[in-house]
mmCIF file of C-alpha atoms in Angstrom:
data_model
loop_
_atom_site.group_PDB
_atom_site.id
_atom_site.type_symbol
_atom_site.label_atom_id
_atom_site.label_comp_id
_atom_site.label_asym_id
_atom_site.label_seq_id
_atom_site.Cartn_x
_atom_site.Cartn_y
_atom_site.Cartn_z
ATOM 1 C CA MET A 1 12.549 -5.660 0.969
ATOM 2 C CA ASP A 2 14.986 -6.043 3.847
ATOM 3 C CA ARG A 3 17.528 -3.897 1.992
ATOM 4 C CA LEU A 4 14.872 -1.221 1.449
ATOM 5 C CA LEU A 5 14.039 -1.276 5.153
ATOM 6 C CA ASP A 6 17.679 -0.963 6.187
ATOM 7 C CA ARG A 7 18.129 1.977 3.835
ATOM 8 C CA SER A 8 15.020 3.782 5.088
ATOM 9 C CA LEU A 9 16.139 3.460 8.714
ATOM 10 C CA ALA A 10 19.664 4.621 7.921
ATOM 11 C CA THR A 11 18.368 7.712 6.113
ATOM 12 C CA HIS A 12 15.287 8.351 8.303
ATOM 13 C CA ASP A 13 13.135 7.989 5.199
ATOM 14 C CA PRO A 14 9.432 7.529 6.108
ATOM 15 C CA ARG A 15 8.718 6.002 2.699
ATOM 16 C CA GLY A 16 10.069 2.764 4.140
ATOM 17 C CA PHE A 17 6.975 2.352 6.305
ATOM 18 C CA PHE A 18 5.006 0.902 3.405
ATOM 19 C CA THR A 19 7.745 -1.666 2.851
ATOM 20 C CA CYS A 20 7.358 -2.707 6.503
ATOM 21 C CA VAL A 21 3.699 -3.499 6.222
ATOM 22 C CA TYR A 22 3.978 -5.050 2.781
ATOM 23 C CA ARG A 23 6.729 -7.378 3.956
ATOM 24 C CA ALA A 24 4.411 -8.511 6.769
ATOM 25 C CA VAL A 25 1.627 -9.109 4.229
ATOM 26 C CA THR A 26 3.928 -11.162 1.992
ATOM 27 C CA VAL A 27 4.985 -13.352 4.908
ATOM 28 C CA ARG A 28 1.349 -13.840 5.932
ATOM 29 C CA VAL A 29 0.320 -14.903 2.417
ATOM 30 C CA ARG A 30 3.279 -17.301 2.236
ATOM 31 C CA ASP A 31 2.201 -18.886 5.510
ATOM 32 C CA GLY A 32 -1.383 -19.095 4.250
ATOM 33 C CA ILE A 33 -0.241 -20.932 1.122
ATOM 34 C CA ARG A 34 1.701 -23.423 3.239
ATOM 35 C CA ALA A 35 -1.362 -23.939 5.451
ATOM 36 C CA ALA A 36 -3.590 -24.579 2.395
ATOM 37 C CA GLU A 37 -5.812 -21.596 3.184
ATOM 38 C CA PHE A 38 -6.331 -20.818 -0.511
ATOM 39 C CA ASP A 39 -8.286 -22.766 -3.122
ATOM 40 C CA ASP A 40 -5.255 -23.011 -5.386
ATOM 41 C CA GLY A 41 -1.933 -22.626 -3.598
ATOM 42 C CA GLU A 42 0.194 -22.749 -6.735
ATOM 43 C CA ARG A 43 -1.879 -20.048 -8.394
ATOM 44 C CA MET A 44 -1.819 -17.913 -5.266
ATOM 45 C CA GLU A 45 1.965 -18.183 -5.139
ATOM 46 C CA ARG A 46 2.151 -16.868 -8.713
ATOM 47 C CA PHE A 47 -0.337 -14.145 -7.796
ATOM 48 C CA ASP A 48 1.666 -13.109 -4.730
ATOM 49 C CA VAL A 49 4.926 -13.031 -6.708
ATOM 50 C CA GLU A 50 3.365 -10.946 -9.492
ATOM 51 C CA PHE A 51 1.779 -8.579 -6.965
ATOM 52 C CA ALA A 52 5.122 -8.020 -5.223
ATOM 53 C CA ARG A 53 6.989 -7.710 -8.540
ATOM 54 C CA LEU A 54 4.912 -4.700 -9.564
ATOM 55 C CA TYR A 55 5.981 -2.856 -6.410
ATOM 56 C CA LEU A 56 9.621 -3.931 -6.460
ATOM 57 C CA ASP A 57 9.973 -3.108 -10.160
ATOM 58 C CA ALA A 58 8.581 0.361 -9.485
ATOM 59 C CA VAL A 59 11.087 0.860 -6.640
ATOM 60 C CA ARG A 60 13.972 -0.278 -8.831
ATOM 61 C CA ASP A 61 12.980 1.774 -11.860
ATOM 62 C CA HIS A 62 12.383 4.912 -9.835
ATOM 63 C CA GLY A 63 15.780 4.513 -8.190
ATOM 64 C CA ARG A 64 17.393 4.297 -11.630
ATOM 65 C CA GLY A 65 15.577 7.320 -12.965
ATOM 66 C CA ARG A 66 13.292 5.309 -15.231
ATOM 67 C CA PRO A 67 9.576 6.025 -15.764
ATOM 68 C CA VAL A 68 7.184 4.443 -13.262
ATOM 69 C CA PRO A 69 3.377 4.506 -13.027
ATOM 70 C CA ALA A 70 2.104 7.937 -11.977
ATOM 71 C CA SER A 71 0.545 6.509 -8.822
ATOM 72 C CA TRP A 72 3.936 5.196 -7.692
ATOM 73 C CA ALA A 73 5.759 8.365 -8.795
ATOM 74 C CA VAL A 74 3.487 10.414 -6.509
ATOM 75 C CA THR A 75 4.286 8.057 -3.644
ATOM 76 C CA PHE A 76 8.053 7.897 -4.198
ATOM 77 C CA ASP A 77 8.402 11.638 -4.791
ATOM 78 C CA ALA A 78 6.516 12.607 -1.632
ATOM 79 C CA PRO A 79 8.459 14.880 0.721
ATOM 80 C CA THR A 80 10.249 13.001 3.486
ATOM 81 C CA ARG A 81 9.843 15.900 5.914
ATOM 82 C CA GLY A 82 6.582 17.406 7.022
ATOM 83 C CA THR A 83 4.660 14.198 6.288
ATOM 84 C CA LEU A 84 3.458 11.410 8.558
ATOM 85 C CA ALA A 85 4.087 7.689 8.479
ATOM 86 C CA LEU A 86 0.345 7.222 7.985
ATOM 87 C CA GLN A 87 0.379 9.329 4.827
ATOM 88 C CA HIS A 88 3.243 7.343 3.309
ATOM 89 C CA LEU A 89 1.613 4.057 4.266
ATOM 90 C CA LEU A 90 -1.745 4.973 2.747
ATOM 91 C CA ALA A 91 -0.159 6.380 -0.400
ATOM 92 C CA GLY A 92 1.674 3.088 -0.901
ATOM 93 C CA MET A 93 -1.475 1.083 -0.201
ATOM 94 C CA ASN A 94 -3.383 3.305 -2.595
ATOM 95 C CA ALA A 95 -1.006 2.559 -5.484
ATOM 96 C CA HIS A 96 -0.528 -1.108 -4.681
ATOM 97 C CA ILE A 97 -4.191 -1.997 -4.169
ATOM 98 C CA ASN A 98 -5.992 0.391 -6.511
ATOM 99 C CA LEU A 99 -3.574 -0.243 -9.387
ATOM 100 C CA ASP A 100 -1.312 -3.259 -8.806
ATOM 101 C CA LEU A 101 -3.785 -5.694 -7.247
ATOM 102 C CA GLY A 102 -6.113 -5.709 -10.251
ATOM 103 C CA LEU A 103 -3.167 -5.876 -12.650
ATOM 104 C CA ALA A 104 -1.716 -8.885 -10.827
ATOM 105 C CA ALA A 105 -5.070 -10.685 -10.826
ATOM 106 C CA ALA A 106 -5.619 -10.153 -14.553
ATOM 107 C CA THR A 107 -2.060 -11.248 -15.357
ATOM 108 C CA VAL A 108 -2.276 -14.464 -13.348
ATOM 109 C CA GLN A 109 -5.641 -15.385 -14.869
ATOM 110 C CA GLN A 110 -4.671 -14.482 -18.429
ATOM 111 C CA GLY A 111 -6.463 -16.928 -20.735
ATOM 112 C CA ARG A 112 -8.633 -18.275 -17.902
ATOM 113 C CA PRO A 113 -11.926 -16.979 -16.444
ATOM 114 C CA ILE A 114 -11.184 -14.206 -13.965
ATOM 115 C CA ALA A 115 -14.161 -15.361 -11.861
ATOM 116 C CA ASP A 116 -12.208 -18.498 -10.897
ATOM 117 C CA LEU A 117 -9.866 -16.293 -8.870
ATOM 118 C CA ARG A 118 -12.568 -14.397 -6.967
ATOM 119 C CA ASP A 119 -12.538 -16.359 -3.686
ATOM 120 C CA ASP A 120 -8.749 -16.340 -3.338
ATOM 121 C CA PHE A 121 -8.695 -12.676 -4.361
ATOM 122 C CA GLU A 122 -11.038 -11.951 -1.474
ATOM 123 C CA ARG A 123 -8.826 -13.900 0.904
ATOM 124 C CA ILE A 124 -5.741 -11.883 0.020
ATOM 125 C CA SER A 125 -7.866 -8.742 0.312
ATOM 126 C CA ASP A 126 -8.815 -9.883 3.828
ATOM 127 C CA VAL A 127 -5.113 -10.059 4.699
ATOM 128 C CA LEU A 128 -4.639 -6.508 3.413
ATOM 129 C CA ALA A 129 -7.643 -5.303 5.418
ATOM 130 C CA VAL A 130 -6.272 -6.818 8.632
ATOM 131 C CA MET A 131 -2.952 -5.141 7.936
ATOM 132 C CA VAL A 132 -4.566 -1.726 7.460
ATOM 133 C CA ASP A 133 -6.494 -2.062 10.739
ATOM 134 C CA ARG A 134 -3.375 -3.047 12.660
ATOM 135 C CA MET A 135 -1.378 -0.308 11.004
ATOM 136 C CA GLN A 136 -3.830 2.370 12.120
ATOM 137 C CA GLU A 137 -4.073 1.034 15.674
ATOM 138 C CA GLY A 138 -0.320 0.658 16.021
ATOM 139 C CA LEU A 139 0.548 4.098 14.726
ATOM 140 C CA ALA A 140 -2.034 5.656 17.024
ATOM 141 C CA ARG A 141 -0.134 4.112 19.971
ATOM 142 C CA VAL A 142 3.427 5.054 19.038
ATOM 143 C CA SER A 143 2.897 8.306 17.148
ATOM 144 C CA PRO A 144 2.138 11.662 18.783
ATOM 145 C CA TRP A 145 -0.136 12.525 15.862
ATOM 146 C CA THR A 146 -3.410 11.507 17.500
ATOM 147 C CA ALA A 147 -2.922 13.536 20.671
ATOM 148 C CA LEU A 148 -1.672 16.594 18.799
ATOM 149 C CA ALA A 149 -4.528 16.460 16.300
ATOM 150 C CA ASP A 150 -7.096 16.156 19.086
ATOM 151 C CA ARG A 151 -5.683 19.222 20.861
ATOM 152 C CA VAL A 152 -6.203 21.423 17.813
ATOM 153 C CA GLY A 153 -9.660 20.043 17.089
ATOM 154 C CA CYS A 154 -8.870 17.682 14.216
ATOM 155 C CA ARG A 155 -9.773 14.017 14.067
ATOM 156 C CA PHE A 156 -7.255 11.296 13.332
ATOM 157 C CA ASP A 157 -9.730 9.727 10.908
ATOM 158 C CA GLU A 158 -9.757 12.837 8.734
ATOM 159 C CA CYS A 159 -6.490 11.746 7.189
ATOM 160 C CA LEU A 160 -8.155 8.461 6.260
ATOM 161 C CA SER A 161 -11.341 9.918 4.846
ATOM 162 C CA ALA A 162 -10.059 9.953 1.269
ATOM 163 C CA TRP A 163 -9.107 6.280 1.339
ATOM 164 C CA SER A 164 -10.968 3.155 2.434
ATOM 165 C CA ILE A 165 -9.703 -0.435 2.281
ATOM 166 C CA GLY A 166 -13.229 -1.734 1.742
ATOM 167 C CA TYR A 167 -13.843 0.566 -1.192
ATOM 168 C CA ALA A 168 -10.357 -0.047 -2.587
ATOM 169 C CA ARG A 169 -10.696 -3.830 -2.619
ATOM 170 C CA ARG A 170 -14.042 -3.639 -4.427
ATOM 171 C CA ARG A 171 -12.638 -1.296 -7.035
ATOM 172 C CA ALA A 172 -9.552 -3.506 -7.441
ATOM 173 C CA TRP A 173 -11.748 -6.472 -8.375
ATOM 174 C CA ASP A 174 -13.789 -4.318 -10.775
ATOM 175 C CA PHE A 175 -10.515 -3.211 -12.377
ATOM 176 C CA ALA A 176 -9.333 -6.831 -12.690
ATOM 177 C CA GLU A 177 -12.575 -7.757 -14.445
ATOM 178 C CA LEU A 178 -12.231 -4.828 -16.851
ATOM 179 C CA LEU A 179 -8.669 -5.815 -17.709
ATOM 180 C CA ALA A 180 -9.602 -9.464 -18.176
ATOM 181 C CA GLY A 181 -12.378 -8.475 -20.584
ATOM 182 C CA ALA A 182 -10.175 -6.084 -22.560
ATOM 183 C CA GLY A 183 -7.625 -8.697 -23.660
ATOM 184 C CA ASP A 184 -4.569 -7.198 -25.358
ATOM 185 C CA GLY A 185 -6.197 -3.772 -25.566
ATOM 186 C CA HIS A 186 -5.993 -2.987 -21.867
ATOM 187 C CA GLY A 187 -3.260 -0.326 -22.054
ATOM 188 C CA ALA A 188 -5.677 2.600 -22.090
ATOM 189 C CA LEU A 189 -7.561 1.164 -19.108
ATOM 190 C CA VAL A 190 -4.337 0.899 -17.099
ATOM 191 C CA GLU A 191 -3.343 4.476 -17.948
ATOM 192 C CA GLU A 192 -6.751 5.826 -16.960
ATOM 193 C CA GLN A 193 -6.740 3.904 -13.683
ATOM 194 C CA ASP A 194 -3.194 5.045 -12.945
ATOM 195 C CA ARG A 195 -4.211 8.691 -13.359
ATOM 196 C CA ARG A 196 -7.148 8.269 -10.964
ATOM 197 C CA VAL A 197 -4.994 6.530 -8.375
ATOM 198 C CA ALA A 198 -2.293 9.188 -8.652
ATOM 199 C CA ARG A 199 -4.821 11.956 -7.982
ATOM 200 C CA LEU A 200 -5.978 10.181 -4.825
ATOM 201 C CA GLY A 201 -2.359 9.738 -3.749
ATOM 202 C CA GLU A 202 -1.828 13.488 -4.081
ATOM 203 C CA GLN A 203 -4.801 14.106 -1.786
ATOM 204 C CA LEU A 204 -3.412 11.731 0.824
ATOM 205 C CA LEU A 205 0.059 13.250 0.775
ATOM 206 C CA HIS A 206 -0.914 16.906 0.422
ATOM 207 C CA PRO A 207 -4.028 17.589 2.557
ATOM 208 C CA GLY A 208 -5.592 21.019 2.691
ATOM 209 C CA MET A 209 -5.441 23.522 5.497
ATOM 210 C CA PRO A 210 -5.570 23.427 8.500
ATOM 211 C CA LEU A 211 -4.744 19.713 8.516
ATOM 212 C CA ARG A 212 -1.492 20.369 6.657
ATOM 213 C CA TRP A 213 -0.177 22.538 9.505
ATOM 214 C CA VAL A 214 -1.040 19.905 12.082
ATOM 215 C CA VAL A 215 0.598 17.171 10.010
ATOM 216 C CA ALA A 216 3.809 19.175 9.593
ATOM 217 C CA ALA A 217 4.059 19.830 13.338
ATOM 218 C CA ALA A 218 3.374 16.210 14.275
ATOM 219 C CA ALA A 219 5.826 14.862 11.682
ATOM 220 C CA VAL A 220 8.759 16.576 13.404
ATOM 221 C CA ARG A 221 8.062 14.650 16.613
ATOM 222 C CA GLU A 222 7.133 11.434 14.848
ATOM 223 C CA ARG A 223 10.578 11.017 13.292
ATOM 224 C CA ARG A 224 11.995 10.346 16.762
ATOM 225 C CA ALA A 225 9.882 7.162 16.996
ATOM 226 C CA MET A 226 10.889 5.821 13.587
ATOM 227 C CA ARG A 227 12.626 2.661 14.832
ATOM 228 C CA GLU A 228 9.720 1.844 17.156
ATOM 229 C CA MET A 229 7.219 2.252 14.327
ATOM 230 C CA HIS A 230 9.283 0.094 11.962
ATOM 231 C CA ASP A 231 9.470 -2.684 14.555
ATOM 232 C CA LEU A 232 5.740 -2.529 15.234
ATOM 233 C CA LEU A 233 4.785 -2.667 11.565
ATOM 234 C CA LEU A 234 7.091 -5.607 10.898
ATOM 235 C CA GLN A 235 5.341 -7.852 13.417
ATOM 236 C CA PRO A 236 3.701 -10.928 11.876
ATOM 237 C CA LEU A 237 0.006 -10.637 11.010
#
């Protein structure tokens, strides 16, 4: 993750913003395991590793020109100009929570009742929710987007209207339960979920008019604060 962050800063690539917040989440979960905050620390470590692997494998495969899930392809192929940090962050969260979180849960609990994981699943979802709240508050402070959007009559929250952490975490658990009940025949379920998540990612990254004009104008100014935003998002949760 550190190498990805260094590369995004060197190339002014806003897709690195998701890596910032996800690195902070990973560190927070690690600290929670060490502090015995989870019912089963060993299981949560496997869960956290599997969750991260799905993202890092997608990054690696995309970089090598290999196929990746559609939801990640939409995120990785997003334009680096004319888009906001918030859009890239939410697109990454969309793919990682709406697709990867349920997949990781079902994989870790393979052969065991998925219900046994529910409490720890909710705890890691709480960490993600805290991260999303801090992400929104932090970007509102360092990005010119909020002020510019207000001047033209748009609301900052409009860009968030298509995506909700509360809704996403509920759907992620529903998806995990579906996968656990499907056994070896879960491939079609994953493909269907991936298509739905990819469509939502497209909405986040390519909003309609007039919001698209506002986003493009704000993105030009936002790039100047890239280092400041990276540093803010990397702060421990």
